[in-house]
Short mmCIF file of C-alpha atoms in Angstrom, two decimals:
data_model
loop_
_atom_site.label_atom_id
_atom_site.label_comp_id
_atom_site.label_asym_id
_atom_site.label_seq_id
_atom_site.Cartn_x
_atom_site.Cartn_y
_atom_site.Cartn_z
CA MET A 1 120.12 77.17 204.70
CA GLN A 2 116.87 78.36 206.28
CA SER A 3 117.39 80.66 209.25
CA GLU A 4 115.22 80.02 212.32
CA THR A 5 115.49 83.58 213.56
CA VAL A 6 113.38 86.62 212.79
CA TYR A 7 114.85 89.49 210.78
CA THR A 8 113.42 92.99 210.87
CA LYS A 9 114.44 96.19 209.16
CA SER A 10 112.87 99.65 209.02
CA CYS A 11 114.14 102.36 206.74
CA VAL A 12 113.24 105.55 204.95
CA ILE A 13 114.69 106.22 201.50
CA PRO A 14 114.33 109.06 199.00
CA SER A 15 112.27 108.56 195.84
CA THR A 16 115.21 107.92 193.54
CA ALA A 17 115.98 104.95 191.32
CA ALA A 18 119.40 104.57 192.92
CA ALA A 19 118.06 104.39 196.48
CA VAL A 20 115.29 101.99 195.51
CA GLY A 21 117.65 99.79 193.49
CA GLN A 22 120.12 99.52 196.33
CA LEU A 23 117.45 98.73 198.93
CA CYS A 24 115.84 96.17 196.63
CA ARG A 25 119.18 94.38 196.19
CA GLU A 26 119.81 94.40 199.96
CA ILE A 27 116.36 92.99 200.71
CA LEU A 28 116.74 90.22 198.11
CA ASP A 29 120.22 89.33 199.40
CA THR A 30 118.81 89.08 202.92
CA ALA A 31 115.94 86.84 201.78
CA ARG A 32 118.40 84.65 199.85
CA GLU A 33 120.71 84.38 202.88
CA ARG A 34 117.73 83.33 204.94
CA GLY A 35 117.00 80.41 202.69
CA PHE A 36 114.27 81.57 200.31
CA GLY A 37 114.41 79.53 197.08
CA GLU A 38 114.84 80.87 193.57
CA GLN A 39 111.14 80.77 192.69
CA ASP A 40 110.15 82.62 195.86
CA LEU A 41 112.93 85.13 195.19
CA PHE A 42 111.74 85.70 191.62
CA ALA A 43 108.21 86.38 192.92
CA ILE A 44 109.44 88.67 195.71
CA HIS A 45 111.76 90.53 193.35
CA LEU A 46 109.01 91.17 190.82
CA ALA A 47 106.59 92.35 193.50
CA LEU A 48 109.21 94.64 195.06
CA GLU A 49 110.11 96.24 191.73
CA GLU A 50 106.46 96.87 190.93
CA ALA A 51 105.56 98.12 194.42
CA PHE A 52 108.57 100.46 194.62
CA MET A 53 107.85 101.77 191.13
CA ASN A 54 104.26 102.51 192.14
CA ALA A 55 105.41 104.25 195.33
CA VAL A 56 108.08 106.38 193.63
CA ARG A 57 106.47 107.17 190.30
CA HIS A 58 102.75 107.22 191.02
CA GLY A 59 102.75 107.94 194.78
CA ASN A 60 105.61 110.39 195.17
CA GLN A 61 105.56 111.61 191.54
CA SER A 62 109.33 110.89 191.37
CA ASP A 63 109.92 113.83 193.72
CA PRO A 64 113.27 113.03 195.44
CA SER A 65 112.32 115.21 198.42
CA LYS A 66 109.50 112.74 199.19
CA ASN A 67 110.33 109.52 200.99
CA VAL A 68 109.41 105.87 200.82
CA THR A 69 109.10 104.11 204.19
CA VAL A 70 109.79 100.38 204.38
CA GLU A 71 109.06 97.91 207.18
CA LEU A 72 110.48 94.44 206.54
CA LEU A 73 109.96 91.24 208.52
CA ILE A 74 111.43 87.89 207.50
CA THR A 75 110.59 84.83 209.58
CA PRO A 76 111.07 81.11 208.93
CA GLU A 77 107.54 81.09 207.51
CA LYS A 78 107.23 84.27 205.49
CA PHE A 79 108.59 87.39 203.83
CA ASP A 80 106.49 90.37 204.97
CA ILE A 81 106.98 93.96 203.81
CA SER A 82 105.09 97.25 203.97
CA ILE A 83 105.95 100.04 201.54
CA ALA A 84 104.48 103.50 202.13
CA ASP A 85 104.78 106.63 200.02
CA GLN A 86 103.86 110.26 200.67
CA GLY A 87 101.32 110.53 197.90
CA CYS A 88 97.58 110.95 198.24
CA GLY A 89 96.95 107.24 197.69
CA PHE A 90 94.60 105.44 195.32
CA ASP A 91 91.74 102.94 195.36
CA PRO A 92 93.17 99.61 194.20
CA GLU A 93 89.66 98.25 193.63
CA ALA A 94 89.02 101.00 191.08
CA LEU A 95 91.95 100.03 188.89
CA PRO A 96 90.92 98.88 185.42
CA ASP A 97 91.71 95.26 184.57
CA PRO A 98 94.73 95.46 182.23
CA ARG A 99 93.74 92.14 180.64
CA GLN A 100 90.41 93.40 179.31
CA GLY A 101 89.57 95.07 175.99
CA GLU A 102 91.63 98.06 174.98
CA ASN A 103 93.51 97.96 178.31
CA LEU A 104 95.45 95.02 176.91
CA TYR A 105 97.20 97.43 174.55
CA LYS A 106 98.02 100.09 177.15
CA THR A 107 101.64 100.60 178.09
CA GLU A 108 100.99 100.84 181.85
CA GLY A 109 98.70 99.48 184.56
CA ARG A 110 99.97 95.90 185.05
CA GLY A 111 101.99 96.34 188.25
CA VAL A 112 99.23 95.63 190.77
CA LEU A 113 97.99 92.66 188.73
CA LEU A 114 101.49 91.14 188.85
CA ILE A 115 101.88 91.81 192.57
CA ARG A 116 98.54 90.10 193.20
CA ALA A 117 99.60 87.10 191.10
CA TYR A 118 103.02 86.62 192.72
CA MET A 119 102.41 87.46 196.38
CA ASP A 120 100.17 85.55 198.79
CA ILE A 121 98.77 88.60 200.59
CA ILE A 122 98.42 92.12 199.20
CA GLU A 123 96.52 94.72 201.15
CA TYR A 124 96.39 98.50 201.21
CA ASN A 125 95.76 100.95 204.01
CA THR A 126 92.57 102.99 203.86
CA MET A 127 94.28 105.94 202.20
CA GLY A 128 95.87 103.70 199.56
CA ASN A 129 99.42 104.96 199.99
CA CYS A 130 100.82 101.94 201.86
CA VAL A 131 100.90 98.40 200.53
CA HIS A 132 101.47 95.34 202.71
CA LEU A 133 102.84 92.27 200.93
CA VAL A 134 103.40 88.75 202.21
CA LYS A 135 105.04 85.76 200.52
CA PHE A 136 104.90 82.47 202.40
CA ARG A 137 108.07 80.46 202.10
CA GLY A 138 107.97 77.77 199.44
CA LYS A 139 104.82 78.99 197.69
CA GLY A 140 106.92 79.76 194.61
CA LEU A 141 105.38 81.00 191.37
CA PRO A 142 101.71 81.34 190.40
CA VAL A 143 100.08 78.44 188.60
CA ILE A 144 98.55 79.59 185.34
CA GLN A 145 95.55 77.59 184.14
CA MET B 1 120.33 103.24 163.55
CA ASP B 2 122.03 103.65 166.87
CA GLN B 3 124.48 100.79 167.13
CA SER B 4 126.10 102.22 170.22
CA ASN B 5 123.79 100.61 172.76
CA PRO B 6 125.86 98.00 174.56
CA ASN B 7 122.67 96.47 176.00
CA LEU B 8 121.37 95.33 172.64
CA SER B 9 122.99 93.49 169.75
CA ILE B 10 121.38 93.54 166.32
CA GLU B 11 122.07 91.26 163.40
CA TYR B 12 120.23 90.56 160.16
CA ILE B 13 119.21 87.06 159.14
CA ASP B 14 117.52 86.88 155.72
CA SER B 15 116.55 90.55 156.11
CA VAL B 16 114.92 89.93 159.50
CA ALA B 17 116.36 92.26 162.14
CA VAL B 18 117.20 90.05 165.11
CA ALA B 19 117.65 92.10 168.26
CA VAL B 20 119.14 90.47 171.35
CA PRO B 21 119.00 92.34 174.67
CA THR B 22 122.22 91.42 176.46
CA ASP B 23 121.30 92.21 180.08
CA ALA B 24 120.07 89.35 182.27
CA LYS B 25 117.81 91.74 184.18
CA ILE B 26 115.87 94.60 182.61
CA LEU B 27 114.29 96.64 185.35
CA ASP B 28 115.82 100.05 185.51
CA GLU B 29 114.31 103.06 183.74
CA ASP B 30 117.69 103.96 182.19
CA GLN B 31 117.99 100.50 180.64
CA ILE B 32 114.48 100.74 179.22
CA GLN B 33 115.07 104.23 177.80
CA ALA B 34 118.35 103.09 176.23
CA LEU B 35 116.59 100.15 174.56
CA GLU B 36 113.79 102.41 173.31
CA LYS B 37 116.30 104.86 171.85
CA THR B 38 117.82 102.03 169.84
CA PHE B 39 114.62 100.31 168.76
CA MET B 40 112.59 103.31 167.62
CA PRO B 41 115.04 104.68 164.99
CA LEU B 42 115.65 101.13 163.76
CA ILE B 43 111.93 100.69 163.14
CA GLU B 44 111.50 104.17 161.62
CA GLN B 45 114.34 103.61 159.16
CA THR B 46 113.04 100.30 157.84
CA ASN B 47 109.56 100.45 156.36
CA GLY B 48 107.81 97.11 156.80
CA ILE B 49 110.46 95.93 159.22
CA ARG B 50 110.46 92.32 160.29
CA LEU B 51 111.79 92.46 163.82
CA LEU B 52 112.57 89.49 166.03
CA ILE B 53 113.52 90.13 169.65
CA ASP B 54 115.45 87.21 171.10
CA PHE B 55 115.19 87.06 174.91
CA SER B 56 117.78 84.29 175.40
CA ASN B 57 119.83 86.36 177.83
CA VAL B 58 116.96 87.80 179.84
CA GLN B 59 116.04 86.18 183.14
CA PHE B 60 114.08 88.98 184.76
CA LEU B 61 111.97 91.91 183.62
CA THR B 62 109.28 94.19 185.01
CA SER B 63 105.98 95.54 183.71
CA SER B 64 107.86 98.58 182.36
CA VAL B 65 109.48 96.29 179.81
CA LEU B 66 106.05 95.02 178.79
CA GLY B 67 105.10 98.66 178.22
CA LEU B 68 108.18 99.13 176.05
CA LEU B 69 107.27 96.05 174.00
CA ILE B 70 103.79 97.45 173.41
CA ARG B 71 105.29 100.75 172.21
CA ILE B 72 107.66 98.84 169.93
CA ASN B 73 104.79 96.76 168.56
CA ARG B 74 102.73 99.89 167.84
CA LYS B 75 105.63 101.43 165.99
CA VAL B 76 106.25 98.25 164.00
CA LEU B 77 102.58 98.03 163.01
CA GLN B 78 102.58 101.71 161.99
CA SER B 79 105.44 100.92 159.64
CA GLU B 80 103.46 97.92 158.33
CA GLY B 81 106.01 95.56 159.75
CA ARG B 82 105.84 92.55 162.03
CA LEU B 83 107.22 91.80 165.46
CA ARG B 84 108.01 88.39 166.89
CA LEU B 85 109.51 87.43 170.24
CA CYS B 86 111.45 84.26 170.97
CA CYS B 87 113.49 82.32 173.55
CA ILE B 88 111.55 83.65 176.54
CA ASP B 89 112.49 82.11 179.87
CA PRO B 90 109.60 80.05 181.33
CA LYS B 91 109.38 82.31 184.39
CA ILE B 92 109.05 85.38 182.16
CA LEU B 93 106.58 83.58 179.91
CA GLU B 94 104.34 83.28 182.97
CA ILE B 95 104.34 87.09 183.20
CA PHE B 96 103.12 87.27 179.59
CA LYS B 97 100.40 84.73 180.37
CA ILE B 98 99.24 86.44 183.58
CA THR B 99 98.93 89.75 181.75
CA ARG B 100 97.47 87.97 178.66
CA LEU B 101 100.13 89.61 176.51
CA ASP B 102 100.78 86.12 175.14
CA LYS B 103 97.64 86.86 173.07
CA VAL B 104 99.02 90.19 171.83
CA PHE B 105 102.53 89.17 170.80
CA GLU B 106 103.68 86.39 168.49
CA LEU B 107 105.80 84.24 170.80
CA TYR B 108 108.10 81.44 169.64
CA GLN B 109 110.04 78.89 171.62
CA ASP B 110 113.29 79.27 169.69
CA ARG B 111 114.88 81.44 167.06
CA GLN B 112 114.57 78.90 164.26
CA GLN B 113 110.80 78.58 164.73
CA ALA B 114 110.47 82.36 164.90
CA LEU B 115 112.35 82.85 161.64
CA GLU B 116 110.30 80.24 159.76
CA GLY B 117 107.86 81.97 157.45
CA PHE B 118 108.73 85.40 158.79
#
């Protein structure tokens, strides 16, 4: 059943797979309890996995002494999360399109494309080390032409 | 071949190696490394391997798994073999389409279709 109340959570976790996995499960359980449907949850789950992987591996270079800071807001209308790492950031506009030419055969570089496809809002801070993601309730999965 | 990976079952059908990942979710780096450690020796040991990966059990995966599939495909092509994928959940198929990897891999709806003419 959809909850009418607002849920917020702030936390700081180390850059380890175990910490990220546990937080990811907790966040998804909370979204499920608050009435998000399976398609929204699939989209949120994929975006979280990709965003956390970017923060831990690319941002914090998998250094467990570096932290990932998470600000979560769930309302009746939306799932809203910011994920910040302690890396030097990047320019998301400069990322090569993984669907073009030789990039299609590369083993990495699809995370941001998938986040863009599955979330309704994706924006970065100026430094490029904090991503803000929003999924509006009921928007479900992307429609592929 | 490493048969000790509990996350992957392998059987042979008409000399096609049919590999079935058993986990419903493949997202963790350890899972991906374990799969890679099973797939790579299998491919190396069978020149011209015909490998079918059956995704019947898989309901969720991340872009790291797509990277693994690209490494597997490279290795298969180096050994002059062929790779096919089948039984991909519609939600996961969307991930292949968004990334345009549906143009890179040979995807089949079910195992029977994938085995035909392989």
